[in-house]
mmCIF file of C-alpha atoms in Angstrom:
data_model
loop_
_atom_site.group_PDB
_atom_site.id
_atom_site.type_symbol
_atom_site.label_atom_id
_atom_site.label_comp_id
_atom_site.label_asym_id
_atom_site.label_seq_id
_atom_site.Cartn_x
_atom_site.Cartn_y
_atom_site.Cartn_z
ATOM 1 C CA MET A 263 81.273 -1.767 128.961
ATOM 2 C CA ASP A 264 81.366 -4.252 126.095
ATOM 3 C CA SER A 265 84.965 -5.361 125.662
ATOM 4 C CA SER A 266 84.384 -7.146 122.373
ATOM 5 C CA ILE A 267 85.556 -5.327 119.291
ATOM 6 C CA LYS A 268 82.705 -4.697 116.906
ATOM 7 C CA GLU A 269 83.584 -5.094 113.266
ATOM 8 C CA GLU A 270 82.675 -2.084 111.139
ATOM 9 C CA VAL A 271 79.762 -2.599 108.762
ATOM 10 C CA PRO A 272 80.900 -1.994 105.170
ATOM 11 C CA VAL A 273 78.888 0.740 103.444
ATOM 12 C CA HIS A 274 79.555 1.482 99.791
ATOM 13 C CA GLU A 275 78.197 4.667 98.176
ATOM 14 C CA GLU A 276 77.455 4.776 94.470
ATOM 15 C CA PHE A 277 75.965 7.359 92.188
ATOM 16 C CA ILE A 278 74.374 5.749 89.183
ATOM 17 C CA LEU A 279 72.533 7.021 86.169
ATOM 18 C CA CYS A 280 69.062 5.498 86.389
ATOM 19 C CA CYS A 281 66.533 6.554 83.765
ATOM 20 C CA GLY A 282 68.928 9.336 82.828
ATOM 21 C CA VAL A 283 68.947 10.854 86.344
ATOM 22 C CA GLU A 284 71.658 10.791 89.025
ATOM 23 C CA THR A 285 70.675 8.436 91.812
ATOM 24 C CA GLN A 286 72.468 7.719 95.071
ATOM 25 C CA VAL A 287 72.576 4.122 96.279
ATOM 26 C CA LEU A 288 74.106 3.044 99.582
ATOM 27 C CA LYS A 289 74.979 -0.624 99.884
ATOM 28 C CA CYS A 290 75.698 -2.423 103.167
ATOM 29 C CA GLY A 291 77.725 -5.555 102.749
ATOM 30 C CA PRO A 292 80.341 -6.778 100.292
ATOM 31 C CA TRP A 293 77.876 -7.171 97.425
ATOM 32 C CA THR A 294 78.079 -4.132 95.171
ATOM 33 C CA ASN A 295 77.081 -5.806 91.892
ATOM 34 C CA LEU A 296 74.798 -8.794 92.248
ATOM 35 C CA PHE A 297 75.281 -9.840 88.625
ATOM 36 C CA ASN A 298 79.053 -10.200 89.101
ATOM 37 C CA GLU A 299 78.664 -12.639 92.001
ATOM 38 C CA GLN A 300 78.961 -16.295 91.121
ATOM 39 C CA ARG A 301 75.578 -17.908 91.496
ATOM 40 C CA ALA A 302 76.774 -20.064 94.424
ATOM 41 C CA ASN A 303 78.112 -17.013 96.316
ATOM 42 C CA ARG A 304 75.227 -14.697 95.481
ATOM 43 C CA PRO A 305 72.927 -13.936 98.410
ATOM 44 C CA LYS A 306 69.425 -15.323 98.082
ATOM 45 C CA LEU A 307 67.734 -12.153 99.262
ATOM 46 C CA LEU A 308 68.181 -8.380 98.963
ATOM 47 C CA ILE A 309 66.736 -5.951 101.496
ATOM 48 C CA PHE A 310 65.867 -2.801 99.552
ATOM 49 C CA ILE A 311 64.984 0.434 101.354
ATOM 50 C CA ILE A 312 63.005 3.122 99.552
ATOM 51 C CA THR A 313 63.400 6.427 101.344
ATOM 52 C CA GLY A 314 60.776 8.878 102.438
ATOM 53 C CA ASN A 315 61.043 12.551 101.534
ATOM 54 C CA PRO A 316 63.330 14.338 101.081
ATOM 55 C CA GLY A 317 64.852 11.112 99.746
ATOM 56 C CA PHE A 318 68.360 11.247 101.226
ATOM 57 C CA CYS A 319 70.032 7.867 101.767
ATOM 58 C CA SER A 320 72.395 9.003 104.523
ATOM 59 C CA PHE A 321 69.480 9.333 106.979
ATOM 60 C CA TYR A 322 68.989 5.543 106.751
ATOM 61 C CA VAL A 323 72.633 4.464 107.286
ATOM 62 C CA PRO A 324 72.295 3.696 111.031
ATOM 63 C CA PHE A 325 69.142 1.662 110.358
ATOM 64 C CA ALA A 326 70.734 -0.176 107.411
ATOM 65 C CA LYS A 327 73.861 -1.004 109.436
ATOM 66 C CA ALA A 328 71.790 -2.295 112.352
ATOM 67 C CA LEU A 329 69.627 -4.384 110.042
ATOM 68 C CA TYR A 330 72.699 -5.794 108.303
ATOM 69 C CA SER A 331 74.201 -6.779 111.658
ATOM 70 C CA LEU A 332 70.922 -8.235 112.940
ATOM 71 C CA THR A 333 70.655 -10.463 109.848
ATOM 72 C CA ASN A 334 74.127 -11.820 110.675
ATOM 73 C CA ARG A 335 75.587 -10.105 107.599
ATOM 74 C CA ARG A 336 73.894 -12.670 105.355
ATOM 75 C CA PHE A 337 71.997 -10.291 103.098
ATOM 76 C CA PRO A 338 72.857 -7.034 101.358
ATOM 77 C CA ILE A 339 70.941 -3.939 102.434
ATOM 78 C CA TRP A 340 70.555 -1.300 99.718
ATOM 79 C CA VAL A 341 69.090 2.186 100.152
ATOM 80 C CA ILE A 342 68.026 4.182 97.076
ATOM 81 C CA SER A 343 67.483 7.931 96.878
ATOM 82 C CA HIS A 344 64.685 9.513 94.915
ATOM 83 C CA ALA A 345 65.552 10.490 91.362
ATOM 84 C CA GLY A 346 67.323 13.828 91.338
ATOM 85 C CA HIS A 347 67.301 14.307 95.122
ATOM 86 C CA ALA A 348 71.037 13.655 95.576
ATOM 87 C CA LEU A 349 73.783 14.959 93.326
ATOM 88 C CA ALA A 350 77.155 13.311 93.037
ATOM 89 C CA PRO A 351 80.133 15.270 94.349
ATOM 90 C CA LYS A 352 82.313 16.637 91.551
ATOM 91 C CA ASP A 353 85.058 14.091 92.232
ATOM 92 C CA LYS A 354 82.666 11.099 92.291
ATOM 93 C CA LYS A 355 82.187 8.983 89.173
ATOM 94 C CA ILE A 356 78.604 8.399 88.040
ATOM 95 C CA LEU A 357 78.141 4.767 87.037
ATOM 96 C CA THR A 358 76.103 3.777 84.020
ATOM 97 C CA THR A 359 74.854 0.446 82.756
ATOM 98 C CA SER A 360 74.281 -0.592 79.177
ATOM 99 C CA ASP A 361 70.609 -1.165 80.017
ATOM 100 C CA ASP A 362 70.161 2.401 81.257
ATOM 101 C CA SER A 363 71.850 4.059 78.302
ATOM 102 C CA ASN A 364 68.895 2.900 76.203
ATOM 103 C CA ALA A 365 66.317 3.512 78.913
ATOM 104 C CA GLN A 366 63.192 5.199 77.789
ATOM 105 C CA GLU A 367 62.913 8.550 79.469
ATOM 106 C CA ILE A 368 60.159 8.681 82.026
ATOM 107 C CA LYS A 369 57.688 11.522 81.723
ATOM 108 C CA ASP A 370 57.797 13.643 84.844
ATOM 109 C CA ILE A 371 60.575 11.597 86.497
ATOM 110 C CA TYR A 372 60.478 13.987 89.450
ATOM 111 C CA GLY A 373 56.752 13.462 90.017
ATOM 112 C CA LEU A 374 55.278 10.664 92.092
ATOM 113 C CA GLN A 375 54.553 8.234 89.226
ATOM 114 C CA GLY A 376 57.986 8.975 87.773
ATOM 115 C CA GLN A 377 59.617 8.074 91.103
ATOM 116 C CA VAL A 378 57.717 4.763 91.104
ATOM 117 C CA GLU A 379 58.917 3.978 87.572
ATOM 118 C CA HIS A 380 62.458 5.048 88.546
ATOM 119 C CA LYS A 381 62.626 2.487 91.408
ATOM 120 C CA LEU A 382 61.134 -0.201 89.203
ATOM 121 C CA ALA A 383 63.694 0.501 86.465
ATOM 122 C CA PHE A 384 66.484 0.283 89.046
ATOM 123 C CA LEU A 385 65.271 -3.100 90.317
ATOM 124 C CA ARG A 386 64.947 -4.479 86.801
ATOM 125 C CA THR A 387 68.428 -3.242 85.828
ATOM 126 C CA HIS A 388 70.466 -3.928 88.977
ATOM 127 C CA VAL A 389 68.866 -6.952 90.651
ATOM 128 C CA PRO A 390 68.807 -10.479 89.185
ATOM 129 C CA LYS A 391 65.272 -11.713 88.430
ATOM 130 C CA GLU A 392 65.572 -14.771 90.669
ATOM 131 C CA MET A 393 66.620 -12.741 93.723
ATOM 132 C CA LYS A 394 64.019 -12.452 96.458
ATOM 133 C CA LEU A 395 63.358 -8.917 97.642
ATOM 134 C CA VAL A 396 62.303 -7.492 100.961
ATOM 135 C CA VAL A 397 61.273 -3.913 100.251
ATOM 136 C CA ILE A 398 61.107 -1.518 103.172
ATOM 137 C CA GLY A 399 59.387 1.762 102.498
ATOM 138 C CA HIS A 400 59.417 4.808 104.719
ATOM 139 C CA SER A 401 56.660 7.373 104.333
ATOM 140 C CA ILE A 402 56.217 7.996 100.591
ATOM 141 C CA GLY A 403 58.533 5.017 100.067
ATOM 142 C CA CYS A 404 55.659 2.837 101.342
ATOM 143 C CA TYR A 405 53.384 4.164 98.621
ATOM 144 C CA ILE A 406 56.099 3.647 95.994
ATOM 145 C CA SER A 407 56.552 0.052 97.212
ATOM 146 C CA LEU A 408 52.831 -0.675 96.897
ATOM 147 C CA GLU A 409 52.767 0.780 93.384
ATOM 148 C CA ILE A 410 55.731 -1.421 92.409
ATOM 149 C CA LEU A 411 53.729 -4.437 93.604
ATOM 150 C CA LYS A 412 50.860 -3.460 91.303
ATOM 151 C CA LEU A 413 53.057 -2.688 88.290
ATOM 152 C CA ALA A 414 55.430 -5.636 88.589
ATOM 153 C CA PRO A 415 53.685 -8.672 90.064
ATOM 154 C CA GLU A 416 56.458 -10.838 88.594
ATOM 155 C CA LEU A 417 58.993 -9.487 91.107
ATOM 156 C CA PRO A 418 59.407 -11.733 94.185
ATOM 157 C CA LEU A 419 58.611 -8.973 96.716
ATOM 158 C CA MET A 420 57.810 -8.892 100.402
ATOM 159 C CA LEU A 421 56.933 -5.490 101.876
ATOM 160 C CA SER A 422 57.584 -3.856 105.202
ATOM 161 C CA THR A 423 56.980 -0.316 106.380
ATOM 162 C CA LEU A 424 58.964 1.995 108.643
ATOM 163 C CA GLU A 425 56.987 3.988 111.146
ATOM 164 C CA ALA A 426 58.170 6.467 113.710
ATOM 165 C CA LYS A 427 57.450 5.401 117.291
ATOM 166 C CA LYS A 428 55.638 7.944 119.418
#
């Protein structure tokens, strides 16, 4: 039995208004707002997980925690739900940003193209432009990641896919 005490991985849950729709974001690590970090303390890379269907972040918590630990806690790991797939509990505050309050509503936000635009809007609003991104997509999240690459070639993205082992 391992006698060393393992430090708990910090996981912060937020519900934000992105493109006018409630969105759950789980964040592993101490970085909850990358814009508030002083440039010297800001991580150089964000690992961003786009869920498969049904789009629930909680399914990915064990994976996110393991990944955070395996990267020696150097990089934040964020998991985003699909637009409208997770509702905030009544006692939970829904965060808004000044950028989102003026966000153009996306036609068919709950459709596939709307989900792509939703993730892209989140990245543009919540992640500094100079931050490198590793995007991990699971199932439909892979497709969304590839579409983001096409629509936003200016984003410094690297892609990875999650596949179930047989």
